[in-house]
Amino acid sequence: MGDTHGLNPTIRSLTFDCTGDPYDLGLFWSELLGRPLDDDDKPGDPEALLRDPSGGPNLLFVRVEEGKTAKNRVHFDLQPHGRTRAEEVTRALGLGARQVADHTRPDGRGWVTLADPEGNEFCVERGDLDRVTEPAPE
């Protein structure tokens, strides 16, 4: 096979459907991830965009008629930086998320599943400030 790298597509955006105001959902993710909404996005617009300053995929929020009816097939796994998992979960809940399930194990591993205001699930993993308890060698 020859070099086909230049022929492969680039992921420009990850798109979230929402039945509410895309601007409001964009604000939630803007606060959670620390990414600003595009300057031209306003309340009531049919879509809102968060750009990734590091050049990764954008997050695009688009108004649709039909509501969410099933579990997400794709979701974010977020790793907190400068906070523990518990602190990040508390912060997300304060921004409008709701807790779906807590899969934290006694050794500190695992994750907490949350949902954004439109019901899109995402997970919060152990943060860089969480201490990992490894089993003692025998």
N, CA, C and O atoms as a MOPAC input file, in Angstrom:
PM7 MOZYME 1SCF
protein

 N      0.83600 1    -1.18600 1     0.00000 1
 C      0.00000 1     0.00000 1     0.00000 1
 C      0.87800 1     1.24500 1     0.00000 1
 O      1.87500 1     1.31400 1     0.71800 1
 N      0.50700 1     2.20000 1    -0.79100 1
 C      1.24500 1     3.45100 1    -0.86600 1
 C      0.86700 1     4.37200 1     0.27600 1
 O      0.02000 1     4.03400 1     1.10200 1
 N      1.49400 1     5.53100 1     0.32200 1
 C      1.18600 1     6.52500 1     1.34300 1
 C     -0.15500 1     7.18300 1     1.01100 1
 O     -0.27300 1     7.92500 1     0.03600 1
 N     -1.15100 1     6.89800 1     1.83400 1
 C     -2.48800 1     7.47100 1     1.62000 1
 C     -2.84800 1     8.46500 1     2.71200 1
 O     -3.99500 1     8.90500 1     2.79400 1
 N     -1.86700 1     8.83200 1     3.56600 1
 C     -2.15600 1     9.73400 1     4.68400 1
 C     -2.83100 1    11.02900 1     4.21900 1
 O     -3.77800 1    11.48900 1     4.85800 1
 N     -2.37200 1    11.60300 1     3.15200 1
 C     -2.94900 1    12.85000 1     2.65600 1
 C     -4.36200 1    12.69100 1     2.13400 1
 O     -5.05500 1    13.68600 1     1.92200 1
 N     -4.80300 1    11.46300 1     1.92200 1
 C     -6.14300 1    11.21100 1     1.39500 1
 C     -7.16600 1    10.94300 1     2.48700 1
 O     -8.36500 1    10.90800 1     2.20800 1
 N     -6.71800 1    10.75200 1     3.72900 1
 C     -7.63900 1    10.42400 1     4.81700 1
 C     -8.33100 1    11.68300 1     5.33500 1
 O     -7.72900 1    12.75600 1     5.36600 1
 N     -9.59800 1    11.55300 1     5.74400 1
 C    -10.31500 1    12.72500 1     6.24700 1
 C     -9.81700 1    13.14500 1     7.62800 1
 O     -9.20600 1    12.36000 1     8.35300 1
 N    -10.08800 1    14.37400 1     7.96400 1
 C     -9.78400 1    14.94500 1     9.27000 1
 C    -11.09400 1    15.13500 1    10.02100 1
 O    -12.09200 1    15.55700 1     9.43600 1
 N    -11.09500 1    14.82600 1    11.31100 1
 C    -12.29300 1    15.07900 1    12.12700 1
 C    -12.30100 1    16.56800 1    12.44800 1
 O    -11.47000 1    17.04500 1    13.22000 1
 N    -13.23800 1    17.30000 1    11.85700 1
 C    -13.34500 1    18.74800 1    12.09500 1
 C    -14.14200 1    19.05800 1    13.34200 1
 O    -13.76600 1    19.92200 1    14.13400 1
 N    -15.26800 1    18.33500 1    13.51700 1
 C    -16.15600 1    18.62200 1    14.63900 1
 C    -16.78500 1    17.34700 1    15.16300 1
 O    -17.00100 1    16.38700 1    14.42200 1
 N    -17.07300 1    17.35600 1    16.44100 1
 C    -17.93500 1    16.36500 1    17.06700 1
 C    -19.25300 1    17.09100 1    17.29300 1
 O    -19.28900 1    18.12600 1    17.95900 1
 N    -20.33400 1    16.55300 1    16.74100 1
 C    -21.61000 1    17.26700 1    16.73700 1
 C    -22.57500 1    16.67700 1    17.75100 1
 O    -22.75600 1    15.46200 1    17.82200 1
 N    -23.19100 1    17.55400 1    18.53300 1
 C    -24.19300 1    17.19500 1    19.52400 1
 C    -25.54100 1    17.71600 1    19.04500 1
 O    -25.68400 1    18.91200 1    18.79400 1
 N    -26.53000 1    16.83800 1    18.91600 1
 C    -27.89700 1    17.27100 1    18.65100 1
 C    -28.51400 1    17.72900 1    19.96400 1
 O    -28.21900 1    17.17000 1    21.02000 1
 N    -29.37300 1    18.74700 1    19.90200 1
 C    -30.08500 1    19.17400 1    21.10400 1
 C    -31.43700 1    19.74500 1    20.71500 1
 O    -31.59400 1    20.33000 1    19.64400 1
 N    -32.40300 1    19.56900 1    21.59100 1
 C    -33.74000 1    20.10800 1    21.33600 1
 C    -33.90100 1    21.49000 1    21.95400 1
 O    -34.79300 1    22.24400 1    21.56300 1
 N    -33.04800 1    21.82800 1    22.91300 1
 C    -33.07500 1    23.15800 1    23.51500 1
 C    -32.21100 1    24.11400 1    22.71400 1
 O    -31.90600 1    23.86600 1    21.54700 1
 N    -31.82500 1    25.19600 1    23.34300 1
 C    -30.99700 1    26.21100 1    22.68300 1
 C    -29.55000 1    25.71700 1    22.60100 1
 O    -28.93100 1    25.47100 1    23.63600 1
 N    -29.00100 1    25.56700 1    21.39300 1
 C    -27.61000 1    25.12700 1    21.25700 1
 C    -26.62900 1    26.03200 1    22.00600 1
 O    -25.59600 1    25.57200 1    22.49300 1
 N    -26.95900 1    27.31200 1    22.09300 1
 C    -26.11100 1    28.25700 1    22.81000 1
 C    -26.00400 1    27.86500 1    24.28800 1
 O    -24.91500 1    27.89500 1    24.86200 1
 N    -27.14100 1    27.49700 1    24.90400 1
 C    -27.13600 1    27.10500 1    26.31300 1
 C    -26.31100 1    25.83900 1    26.53300 1
 O    -25.53700 1    25.76100 1    27.48700 1
 N    -26.47300 1    24.84900 1    25.65800 1
 C    -25.68300 1    23.62600 1    25.79100 1
 C    -24.20600 1    23.92700 1    25.54700 1
 O    -23.33400 1    23.37100 1    26.21600 1
 N    -23.93100 1    24.80400 1    24.59300 1
 C    -22.55500 1    25.23200 1    24.35000 1
 C    -21.94500 1    25.91400 1    25.55900 1
 O    -20.76500 1    25.72100 1    25.85300 1
 N    -22.74600 1    26.71600 1    26.27000 1
 C    -22.25000 1    27.37500 1    27.48500 1
 C    -21.86100 1    26.35300 1    28.55000 1
 O    -20.83600 1    26.50500 1    29.21600 1
 N    -22.68800 1    25.29700 1    28.71300 1
 C    -22.37500 1    24.24800 1    29.67300 1
 C    -20.99600 1    23.65200 1    29.35900 1
 O    -20.13300 1    23.57900 1    30.23400 1
 N    -20.79600 1    23.22700 1    28.10400 1
 C    -19.53100 1    22.59800 1    27.72100 1
 C    -18.38400 1    23.60300 1    27.73100 1
 O    -17.24700 1    23.23300 1    28.02300 1
 N    -18.66100 1    24.86400 1    27.41700 1
 C    -17.64400 1    25.90400 1    27.47400 1
 C    -17.09600 1    26.03800 1    28.89200 1
 O    -15.88400 1    26.09900 1    29.09800 1
 N    -17.99800 1    26.08200 1    29.85700 1
 C    -17.59000 1    26.18500 1    31.26300 1
 C    -16.87000 1    24.92500 1    31.71800 1
 O    -15.85100 1    25.00500 1    32.40400 1
 N    -17.39400 1    23.76000 1    31.34100 1
 C    -16.81100 1    22.49700 1    31.78800 1
 C    -15.40600 1    22.30000 1    31.22500 1
 O    -14.50100 1    21.87900 1    31.94500 1
 N    -15.22200 1    22.60300 1    29.94200 1
 C    -13.94500 1    22.33600 1    29.28200 1
 C    -13.01200 1    23.53900 1    29.20100 1
 O    -11.84800 1    23.39800 1    28.82600 1
 N    -13.51800 1    24.72600 1    29.55200 1
 C    -12.68100 1    25.91700 1    29.48600 1
 C    -12.38900 1    26.37500 1    28.07300 1
 O    -11.33900 1    26.96100 1    27.81200 1
 N    -13.31500 1    26.11100 1    27.15400 1
 C    -13.19600 1    26.56500 1    25.76000 1
 C    -14.25300 1    27.63900 1    25.52000 1
 O    -15.40400 1    27.46300 1    25.91900 1
 N    -13.88800 1    28.74000 1    24.88200 1
 C    -14.90300 1    29.77700 1    24.64300 1
 C    -15.82100 1    29.41800 1    23.47400 1
 O    -15.41400 1    28.73600 1    22.53300 1
 N    -17.05100 1    29.88500 1    23.55300 1
 C    -17.95500 1    29.82100 1    22.40500 1
 C    -17.44800 1    30.77700 1    21.33300 1
 O    -16.80500 1    31.78000 1    21.64500 1
 N    -17.73200 1    30.47300 1    20.08300 1
 C    -17.37400 1    31.38300 1    18.99700 1
 C    -17.99600 1    32.75700 1    19.24300 1
 O    -19.10200 1    32.85500 1    19.77300 1
 N    -17.28800 1    33.80700 1    18.86100 1
 C    -17.75400 1    35.17700 1    19.09300 1
 C    -19.09700 1    35.47200 1    18.43600 1
 O    -19.87000 1    36.27700 1    18.95400 1
 N    -19.38700 1    34.83300 1    17.30300 1
 C    -20.64000 1    35.14800 1    16.60300 1
 C    -21.82500 1    34.30200 1    17.06700 1
 O    -22.92600 1    34.47200 1    16.54400 1
 N    -21.63700 1    33.39200 1    18.03500 1
 C    -22.75400 1    32.58800 1    18.55400 1
 C    -23.56100 1    33.40400 1    19.55700 1
 O    -23.01200 1    34.06700 1    20.43700 1
 N    -24.88100 1    33.33500 1    19.39800 1
 C    -25.80000 1    34.08600 1    20.26000 1
 C    -26.94700 1    33.17900 1    20.69400 1
 O    -27.24000 1    32.19200 1    20.02000 1
 N    -27.60300 1    33.50200 1    21.81800 1
 C    -28.78800 1    32.73800 1    22.21500 1
 C    -29.82500 1    32.72700 1    21.09000 1
 O    -30.06300 1    33.74400 1    20.43900 1
 N    -30.43300 1    31.56700 1    20.87300 1
 C    -31.45100 1    31.43000 1    19.83600 1
 C    -30.90800 1    31.02100 1    18.47600 1
 O    -31.68900 1    30.67700 1    17.58800 1
 N    -29.59100 1    31.05000 1    18.28500 1
 C    -29.01300 1    30.59900 1    17.01000 1
 C    -29.27400 1    29.10200 1    16.83300 1
 O    -29.42200 1    28.38600 1    17.82400 1
 N    -29.33400 1    28.62100 1    15.59900 1
 C    -29.59000 1    27.19800 1    15.36600 1
 C    -28.40100 1    26.29700 1    15.69900 1
 O    -28.55000 1    25.07700 1    15.76800 1
 N    -27.22300 1    26.88700 1    15.90500 1
 C    -26.05800 1    26.10100 1    16.28900 1
 C    -25.07800 1    26.96800 1    17.05300 1
 O    -25.12100 1    28.19600 1    16.97700 1
 N    -24.18900 1    26.30700 1    17.79700 1
 C    -23.13000 1    26.99000 1    18.54100 1
 C    -21.86500 1    26.14800 1    18.41200 1
 O    -21.93700 1    24.92600 1    18.27800 1
 N    -20.70200 1    26.80700 1    18.45100 1
 C    -19.44100 1    26.12700 1    18.19500 1
 C    -18.41300 1    26.45600 1    19.27300 1
 O    -18.23400 1    27.61400 1    19.65000 1
 N    -17.73600 1    25.40600 1    19.76200 1
 C    -16.57800 1    25.55900 1    20.63200 1
 C    -15.36100 1    25.09000 1    19.84100 1
 O    -15.30700 1    23.93800 1    19.40800 1
 N    -14.40200 1    25.96000 1    19.65400 1
 C    -13.17500 1    25.57800 1    18.95300 1
 C    -12.17000 1    25.04400 1    19.96600 1
 O    -12.13600 1    25.47900 1    21.11700 1
 N    -11.35900 1    24.10000 1    19.52100 1
 C    -10.28300 1    23.58300 1    20.36000 1
 C     -9.04500 1    24.41400 1    20.07900 1
 O     -8.51200 1    24.35900 1    18.97000 1
 N     -8.56500 1    25.19300 1    21.06600 1
 C     -7.40200 1    26.04200 1    20.82500 1
 C     -6.14100 1    25.25600 1    20.47700 1
 O     -5.20500 1    25.82000 1    19.90900 1
 N     -6.09900 1    23.96000 1    20.80800 1
 C     -4.91400 1    23.15800 1    20.49000 1
 C     -4.99600 1    22.53900 1    19.09400 1
 O     -4.09000 1    21.81600 1    18.68200 1
 N     -6.08400 1    22.82300 1    18.36300 1
 C     -6.20800 1    22.34000 1    16.99900 1
 C     -6.96900 1    21.03600 1    16.84000 1
 O     -7.10400 1    20.53400 1    15.72400 1
 N     -7.46800 1    20.48000 1    17.93000 1
 C     -8.26300 1    19.24900 1    17.84700 1
 C     -9.64200 1    19.52900 1    17.29500 1
 O     -9.93500 1    20.65700 1    16.89600 1
 N    -10.49800 1    18.51500 1    17.26600 1
 C    -11.85000 1    18.71700 1    16.73500 1
 C    -12.64400 1    19.75100 1    17.52800 1
 O    -12.50300 1    19.86900 1    18.74500 1
 N    -13.47400 1    20.49000 1    16.81300 1
 C    -14.39400 1    21.43800 1    17.43500 1
 C    -15.57000 1    20.67100 1    18.02700 1
 O    -15.79800 1    19.51200 1    17.67900 1
 N    -16.31200 1    21.31100 1    18.91600 1
 C    -17.57800 1    20.77100 1    19.40200 1
 C    -18.67300 1    21.64800 1    18.81900 1
 O    -18.68200 1    22.86300 1    19.02100 1
 N    -19.59600 1    21.02400 1    18.09400 1
 C    -20.67300 1    21.74100 1    17.42100 1
 C    -22.00100 1    21.29200 1    18.02100 1
 O    -22.26800 1    20.09400 1    18.11600 1
 N    -22.83000 1    22.24500 1    18.42300 1
 C    -24.14000 1    21.97600 1    19.02100 1
 C    -25.20500 1    22.46600 1    18.05200 1
 O    -25.22100 1    23.64000 1    17.68200 1
 N    -26.09700 1    21.56700 1    17.63900 1
 C    -27.06900 1    21.85200 1    16.58900 1
 C    -28.47500 1    21.51800 1    17.08200 1
 O    -28.71200 1    20.45200 1    17.65000 1
 N    -29.40000 1    22.44800 1    16.85400 1
 C    -30.80500 1    22.21500 1    17.24500 1
 C    -31.45000 1    21.23300 1    16.28100 1
 O    -31.32300 1    21.36200 1    15.06300 1
 N    -32.15500 1    20.23500 1    16.85200 1
 C    -32.92000 1    19.25700 1    16.07600 1
 C    -34.30800 1    19.14200 1    16.69000 1
 O    -34.52900 1    19.55700 1    17.82800 1
 N    -35.23600 1    18.57900 1    15.93500 1
 C    -36.61400 1    18.42700 1    16.40800 1
 C    -36.78700 1    17.25300 1    17.36300 1
 O    -37.49600 1    17.35800 1    18.36300 1
 N    -36.13000 1    16.12300 1    17.04600 1
 C    -36.35000 1    14.91000 1    17.82600 1
 C    -35.43800 1    14.85800 1    19.04200 1
 O    -34.27100 1    15.24400 1    18.97400 1
 N    -35.98400 1    14.37300 1    20.16400 1
 C    -35.22400 1    14.25800 1    21.39500 1
 C    -34.38200 1    12.99300 1    21.43100 1
 O    -34.53900 1    12.10200 1    20.59500 1
 N    -33.49700 1    12.92700 1    22.39800 1
 C    -32.63200 1    11.76400 1    22.59600 1
 C    -33.49100 1    10.60400 1    23.09200 1
 O    -34.31500 1    10.78000 1    23.98900 1
 N    -33.29900 1     9.42000 1    22.51200 1
 C    -34.12800 1     8.28100 1    22.88500 1
 C    -33.33900 1     7.07000 1    23.36700 1
 O    -33.93900 1     6.11300 1    23.85700 1
 N    -32.01700 1     7.08000 1    23.24500 1
 C    -31.22100 1     5.91300 1    23.62900 1
 C    -29.88300 1     6.35300 1    24.20900 1
 O    -29.51400 1     7.52500 1    24.14200 1
 N    -29.16700 1     5.39000 1    24.77900 1
 C    -27.84200 1     5.63900 1    25.32100 1
 C    -26.90700 1     6.08600 1    24.20000 1
 O    -27.01000 1     5.62500 1    23.06400 1
 N    -25.99000 1     6.99700 1    24.54600 1
 C    -24.97800 1     7.42600 1    23.57300 1
 C    -24.16600 1     6.23100 1    23.10700 1
 O    -23.85200 1     5.34500 1    23.90300 1
 N    -23.82800 1     6.19600 1    21.84600 1
 C    -22.91500 1     5.17700 1    21.33300 1
 C    -21.47900 1     5.67200 1    21.39500 1
 O    -20.54800 1     4.86700 1    21.34300 1
 N    -21.28200 1     6.97900 1    21.50600 1
 C    -19.96800 1     7.60000 1    21.64200 1
 C    -20.08100 1     8.60500 1    22.77700 1
 O    -21.08700 1     9.30500 1    22.89900 1
 N    -19.04100 1     8.67700 1    23.61300 1
 C    -19.06900 1     9.66400 1    24.70000 1
 C    -17.65000 1    10.07500 1    25.05300 1
 O    -16.68400 1     9.42500 1    24.65300 1
 N    -17.53500 1    11.16500 1    25.80800 1
 C    -16.24000 1    11.64000 1    26.28400 1
 C    -15.87200 1    10.93600 1    27.58200 1
 O    -16.73800 1    10.68800 1    28.42000 1
 N    -14.60000 1    10.61300 1    27.75300 1
 C    -14.01800 1    10.22700 1    29.02900 1
 C    -13.09600 1    11.37900 1    29.40800 1
 O    -12.06500 1    11.59300 1    28.76900 1
 N    -13.46700 1    12.11700 1    30.44200 1
 C    -12.70600 1    13.29700 1    30.84100 1
 C    -11.79100 1    12.96900 1    32.01100 1
 O    -12.21800 1    12.32800 1    32.97100 1
 N    -10.53600 1    13.40300 1    31.94000 1
 C     -9.60600 1    13.26200 1    33.05200 1
 C     -9.35400 1    14.64700 1    33.63000 1
 O     -8.82400 1    15.51800 1    32.94000 1
 N     -9.72700 1    14.86000 1    34.88700 1
 C     -9.49900 1    16.16400 1    35.51300 1
 C     -8.01500 1    16.46700 1    35.68300 1
 O     -7.20600 1    15.56600 1    35.90600 1
 N     -7.67100 1    17.74200 1    35.57400 1
 C     -6.32000 1    18.22300 1    35.83400 1
 C     -6.42000 1    19.30100 1    36.90000 1
 O     -7.19300 1    20.25000 1    36.76600 1
 N     -5.63500 1    19.15100 1    37.95800 1
 C     -5.66900 1    20.11700 1    39.05200 1
 C     -6.85900 1    19.93300 1    39.97600 1
 O     -7.07400 1    20.74800 1    40.87300 1
 N     -7.63000 1    18.88700 1    39.77300 1
 C     -8.77200 1    18.54800 1    40.62400 1
 C     -8.84300 1    17.03200 1    40.76100 1
 O     -8.34100 1    16.29200 1    39.91500 1
 N     -9.47300 1    16.58700 1    41.83700 1
 C     -9.76400 1    15.17000 1    41.96600 1
 C    -11.01200 1    14.85100 1    41.14600 1
 O    -11.71500 1    15.75400 1    40.69400 1
 N    -11.27700 1    13.57300 1    40.96100 1
 C    -12.51100 1    13.16700 1    40.27400 1
 C    -13.72100 1    13.72000 1    41.02400 1
 O    -14.62900 1    14.27600 1    40.40600 1
 N    -13.74200 1    13.57400 1    42.34900 1
 C    -14.88100 1    14.04800 1    43.13700 1
 C    -15.08800 1    15.55400 1    42.96900 1
 O    -16.22200 1    16.01800 1    42.85300 1
 N    -13.99600 1    16.31300 1    42.95700 1
 C    -14.10500 1    17.76700 1    42.76600 1
 C    -14.65000 1    18.09200 1    41.38100 1
 O    -15.47800 1    18.99200 1    41.23400 1
 N    -14.18600 1    17.36100 1    40.36000 1
 C    -14.65500 1    17.61600 1    38.99600 1
 C    -16.12500 1    17.24200 1    38.84500 1
 O    -16.87900 1    17.94900 1    38.17700 1
 N    -16.53400 1    16.14600 1    39.45700 1
 C    -17.94900 1    15.74800 1    39.41300 1
 C    -18.80400 1    16.80800 1    40.09700 1
 O    -19.84600 1    17.19500 1    39.56800 1
 N    -18.38200 1    17.27800 1    41.25400 1
 C    -19.12600 1    18.32000 1    41.96600 1
 C    -19.23400 1    19.58100 1    41.12200 1
 O    -20.29200 1    20.20900 1    41.06700 1
 N    -18.14300 1    19.95100 1    40.46700 1
 C    -18.15000 1    21.14000 1    39.59800 1
 C    -19.12000 1    20.95600 1    38.43500 1
 O    -19.89600 1    21.85900 1    38.12500 1
 N    -19.07900 1    19.78200 1    37.78600 1
 C    -19.98000 1    19.50900 1    36.65500 1
 C    -21.43300 1    19.53500 1    37.10000 1
 O    -22.28700 1    20.07100 1    36.39400 1
 N    -21.72300 1    18.96400 1    38.26300 1
 C    -23.09800 1    18.98900 1    38.78300 1
 C    -23.54600 1    20.43200 1    39.02600 1
 O    -24.69800 1    20.77600 1    38.76400 1
 N    -22.65200 1    21.26100 1    39.51900 1
 C    -22.96200 1    22.67000 1    39.74200 1
 C    -23.22300 1    23.43700 1    38.45600 1
 O    -23.92100 1    24.45100 1    38.46300 1
 N    -22.66000 1    22.95200 1    37.34500 1
 C    -22.86600 1    23.59600 1    36.03900 1
 C    -24.15600 1    23.13100 1    35.36400 1
 O    -24.57200 1    23.70600 1    34.35800 1
 N    -24.79600 1    22.08100 1    35.91700 1
 C    -26.05200 1    21.60700 1    35.33000 1
 C    -26.05600 1    20.16200 1    34.88600 1
 O    -27.05700 1    19.69000 1    34.34600 1
 N    -24.95400 1    19.44100 1    35.10000 1
 C    -24.94200 1    18.00900 1    34.77100 1
 C    -25.76900 1    17.26000 1    35.81900 1
 O    -26.09000 1    17.79800 1    36.87900 1
 N    -26.10800 1    16.00300 1    35.49900 1
 C    -26.73000 1    15.13400 1    36.50100 1
 C    -25.96100 1    13.83100 1    36.51500 1
 O    -25.43100 1    13.38800 1    35.49600 1
 N    -25.91100 1    13.21900 1    37.70100 1
 C    -25.17600 1    11.96600 1    37.83400 1
 C    -26.04600 1    10.81000 1    37.37500 1
 O    -27.21000 1    10.70400 1    37.76200 1
 N    -25.47400 1     9.94100 1    36.54500 1
 C    -26.15700 1     8.76400 1    36.02700 1
 C    -25.74800 1     7.52700 1    36.81900 1
 O    -26.60100 1     6.72300 1    37.19400 1
 N    -24.44300 1     7.36500 1    37.07800 1
 C    -23.94400 1     6.18700 1    37.80100 1
 C    -22.55100 1     6.46500 1    38.33600 1
 O    -21.78900 1     7.24000 1    37.75700 1
 N    -22.23100 1     5.82100 1    39.45100 1
 C    -20.89900 1     5.93000 1    40.04000 1
 C    -20.24600 1     4.55300 1    39.96700 1
 O    -20.68400 1     3.60800 1    40.62200 1
 N    -19.19200 1     4.45600 1    39.16000 1
 C    -18.46700 1     3.20000 1    38.97500 1
 C    -17.09300 1     3.27600 1    39.64300 1
 O    -16.15400 1     2.60400 1    39.21500 1
 N    -16.97600 1     4.09000 1    40.68700 1
 C    -15.72800 1     4.20900 1    41.42600 1
 C    -15.52700 1     2.94200 1    42.25000 1
 O    -16.42500 1     2.50700 1    42.97000 1
 N    -14.33700 1     2.35800 1    42.13300 1
 C    -14.03000 1     1.13400 1    42.86400 1
 C    -13.34000 1     1.47500 1    44.18300 1
 O    -12.79900 1     2.57100 1    44.33000 1
 N    -13.35200 1     0.55800 1    45.13200 1
 C    -12.71900 1     0.82700 1    46.43500 1
 C    -11.25000 1     1.23400 1    46.33900 1
 O    -10.75900 1     1.95700 1    47.20600 1
 N    -10.53500 1     0.78200 1    45.29800 1
 C     -9.12500 1     1.15500 1    45.15900 1
 C     -8.94100 1     2.51700 1    44.49100 1
 O     -7.81000 1     2.94100 1    44.25200 1
 N    -10.05200 1     3.20900 1    44.18800 1
 C     -9.97700 1     4.54700 1    43.59500 1
 C    -10.05300 1     4.57100 1    42.08600 1
 O    -10.20300 1     5.63700 1    41.48900 1
 N     -9.95200 1     3.41500 1    41.46400 1
 C    -10.07200 1     3.37300 1    40.00700 1
 C    -11.53500 1     3.47500 1    39.62500 1
 O    -12.41000 1     3.51600 1    40.49000 1
 N    -11.80200 1     3.51400 1    38.31800 1
 C    -13.17600 1     3.59600 1    37.83800 1
 C    -13.52600 1     4.98800 1    37.35400 1
 O    -12.64500 1     5.78300 1    37.02700 1
 N    -14.80800 1     5.27700 1    37.31000 1
 C    -15.29200 1     6.52300 1    36.74000 1
 C    -16.69000 1     6.82300 1    37.27400 1
 O    -17.34200 1     5.97600 1    37.88600 1
 N    -17.12800 1     8.05600 1    37.02300 1
 C    -18.49100 1     8.48400 1    37.32600 1
 C    -19.12700 1     8.89600 1    36.01100 1
 O    -18.55900 1     9.69500 1    35.26700 1
 N    -20.30000 1     8.35800 1    35.72300 1
 C    -21.02200 1     8.71800 1    34.50700 1
 C    -21.99000 1     9.85200 1    34.83400 1
 O    -22.78900 1     9.76100 1    35.76600 1
 N    -21.90000 1    10.91500 1    34.04900 1
 C    -22.76500 1    12.08200 1    34.17900 1
 C    -23.49500 1    12.28900 1    32.85800 1
 O    -23.15600 1    11.67000 1    31.84900 1
 N    -24.49500 1    13.16000 1    32.86800 1
 C    -25.18700 1    13.56000 1    31.64700 1
 C    -25.25200 1    15.07600 1    31.61400 1
 O    -25.47500 1    15.71700 1    32.64100 1
 N    -25.05600 1    15.65200 1    30.42800 1
 C    -25.16200 1    17.10600 1    30.27700 1
 C    -26.64100 1    17.50200 1    30.31500 1
 O    -27.49600 1    16.62000 1    30.40600 1
 N    -26.96900 1    18.78600 1    30.24900 1
 C    -28.37600 1    19.20700 1    30.34200 1
 C    -29.29300 1    18.61800 1    29.26600 1
 O    -30.51000 1    18.61600 1    29.45000 1
 N    -28.75300 1    18.12100 1    28.15300 1
 C    -29.56200 1    17.49500 1    27.09800 1
 C    -29.58900 1    15.97200 1    27.22800 1
 O    -30.22600 1    15.29600 1    26.42000 1
 N    -28.90300 1    15.42600 1    28.24000 1
 C    -28.90400 1    13.98700 1    28.46300 1
 C    -27.75700 1    13.23100 1    27.81700 1
 O    -27.74000 1    12.00100 1    27.86300 1
 N    -26.79400 1    13.92800 1    27.21200 1
 C    -25.63900 1    13.27200 1    26.60100 1
 C    -24.68000 1    12.81800 1    27.69700 1
 O    -24.20300 1    13.63300 1    28.48700 1
 N    -24.39900 1    11.51000 1    27.74500 1
 C    -23.54200 1    10.97600 1    28.78800 1
 C    -22.07600 1    11.29500 1    28.53900 1
 O    -21.62800 1    11.40600 1    27.39700 1
 N    -21.33800 1    11.44000 1    29.64000 1
 C    -19.88500 1    11.55000 1    29.61100 1
 C    -19.36300 1    11.01300 1    30.93600 1
 O    -20.08500 1    10.98300 1    31.93300 1
 N    -18.11500 1    10.59400 1    30.93800 1
 C    -17.53100 1     9.99700 1    32.13600 1
 C    -16.41300 1    10.87400 1    32.66900 1
 O    -15.68600 1    11.51600 1    31.91000 1
 N    -16.28900 1    10.88600 1    33.98900 1
 C    -15.18100 1    11.56700 1    34.64600 1
 C    -14.32700 1    10.48100 1    35.29000 1
 O    -14.76700 1     9.75600 1    36.18200 1
 N    -13.09600 1    10.39800 1    34.80700 1
 C    -12.15000 1     9.41600 1    35.31800 1
 C    -11.38500 1     9.98500 1    36.50700 1
 O    -11.61700 1    11.11900 1    36.92800 1
 N    -10.48500 1     9.19300 1    37.03000 1
 C     -9.61600 1     9.62300 1    38.10900 1
 C     -8.81900 1    10.83500 1    37.64600 1
 O     -8.32000 1    10.85800 1    36.52000 1
 N     -8.69700 1    11.83200 1    38.49900 1
 C     -7.92700 1    13.02600 1    38.16900 1
 C     -6.46400 1    12.87100 1    38.51700 1
 O     -6.07200 1    11.92000 1    39.19300 1
 N     -5.65500 1    13.81200 1    38.05100 1
 C     -4.22700 1    13.71000 1    38.33900 1
 C     -3.92100 1    13.94500 1    39.82300 1
 O     -2.80600 1    13.67100 1    40.26700 1
 N     -4.88900 1    14.44700 1    40.59300 1
 C     -4.67900 1    14.62100 1    42.03800 1
 C     -5.21700 1    13.45000 1    42.85100 1
 O     -5.00000 1    13.38800 1    44.06100 1
 N     -5.91400 1    12.52200 1    42.20400 1
 C     -6.40200 1    11.33100 1    42.91300 1
 C     -5.23700 1    10.38600 1    43.14600 1
 O     -4.42200 1    10.15000 1    42.25400 1
 N     -5.17200 1     9.85900 1    44.33600 1
 C     -4.11900 1     8.91000 1    44.66200 1
 C     -4.56600 1     7.52000 1    44.26500 1
 O     -5.67300 1     7.10000 1    44.60200 1
 N     -3.71800 1     6.80600 1    43.55400 1
 C     -4.01400 1     5.44100 1    43.15200 1
 C     -3.49200 1     4.50900 1    44.23400 1
 O     -2.32000 1     4.56100 1    44.60600 1
 N     -4.36600 1     3.66700 1    44.72400 1
 C     -3.96800 1     2.69100 1    45.72600 1
 C     -3.67100 1     1.37700 1    45.02500 1
 O     -4.57800 1     0.69100 1    44.55500 1
 N     -2.41400 1     1.04100 1    44.96100 1
 C     -2.00000 1    -0.20900 1    44.33700 1
 C     -1.94900 1    -1.29000 1    45.42300 1
 O     -1.61300 1    -1.00400 1    46.57300 1
 N     -2.28100 1    -2.51900 1    45.05600 1
 C     -2.17000 1    -3.60000 1    46.03100 1
 C     -0.71000 1    -3.75200 1    46.49800 1
 O      0.21800 1    -3.62700 1    45.69900 1
 N     -0.52300 1    -4.01900 1    47.77400 1
 C      0.82600 1    -4.20800 1    48.31000 1
 C      1.40700 1    -5.52200 1    47.79300 1
 O      0.70100 1    -6.52800 1    47.71100 1
 N      2.68200 1    -5.51200 1    47.44700 1
 C      3.29600 1    -6.77200 1    46.98700 1
 C      3.32300 1    -7.78200 1    48.11600 1
 O      3.45400 1    -7.42300 1    49.28600 1
 N      3.19900 1    -9.04700 1    47.75400 1
 C      3.19500 1   -10.09900 1    48.76900 1
 C      4.56600 1   -10.62300 1    49.03400 1
 O      4.73700 1   -11.51600 1    49.86400 1

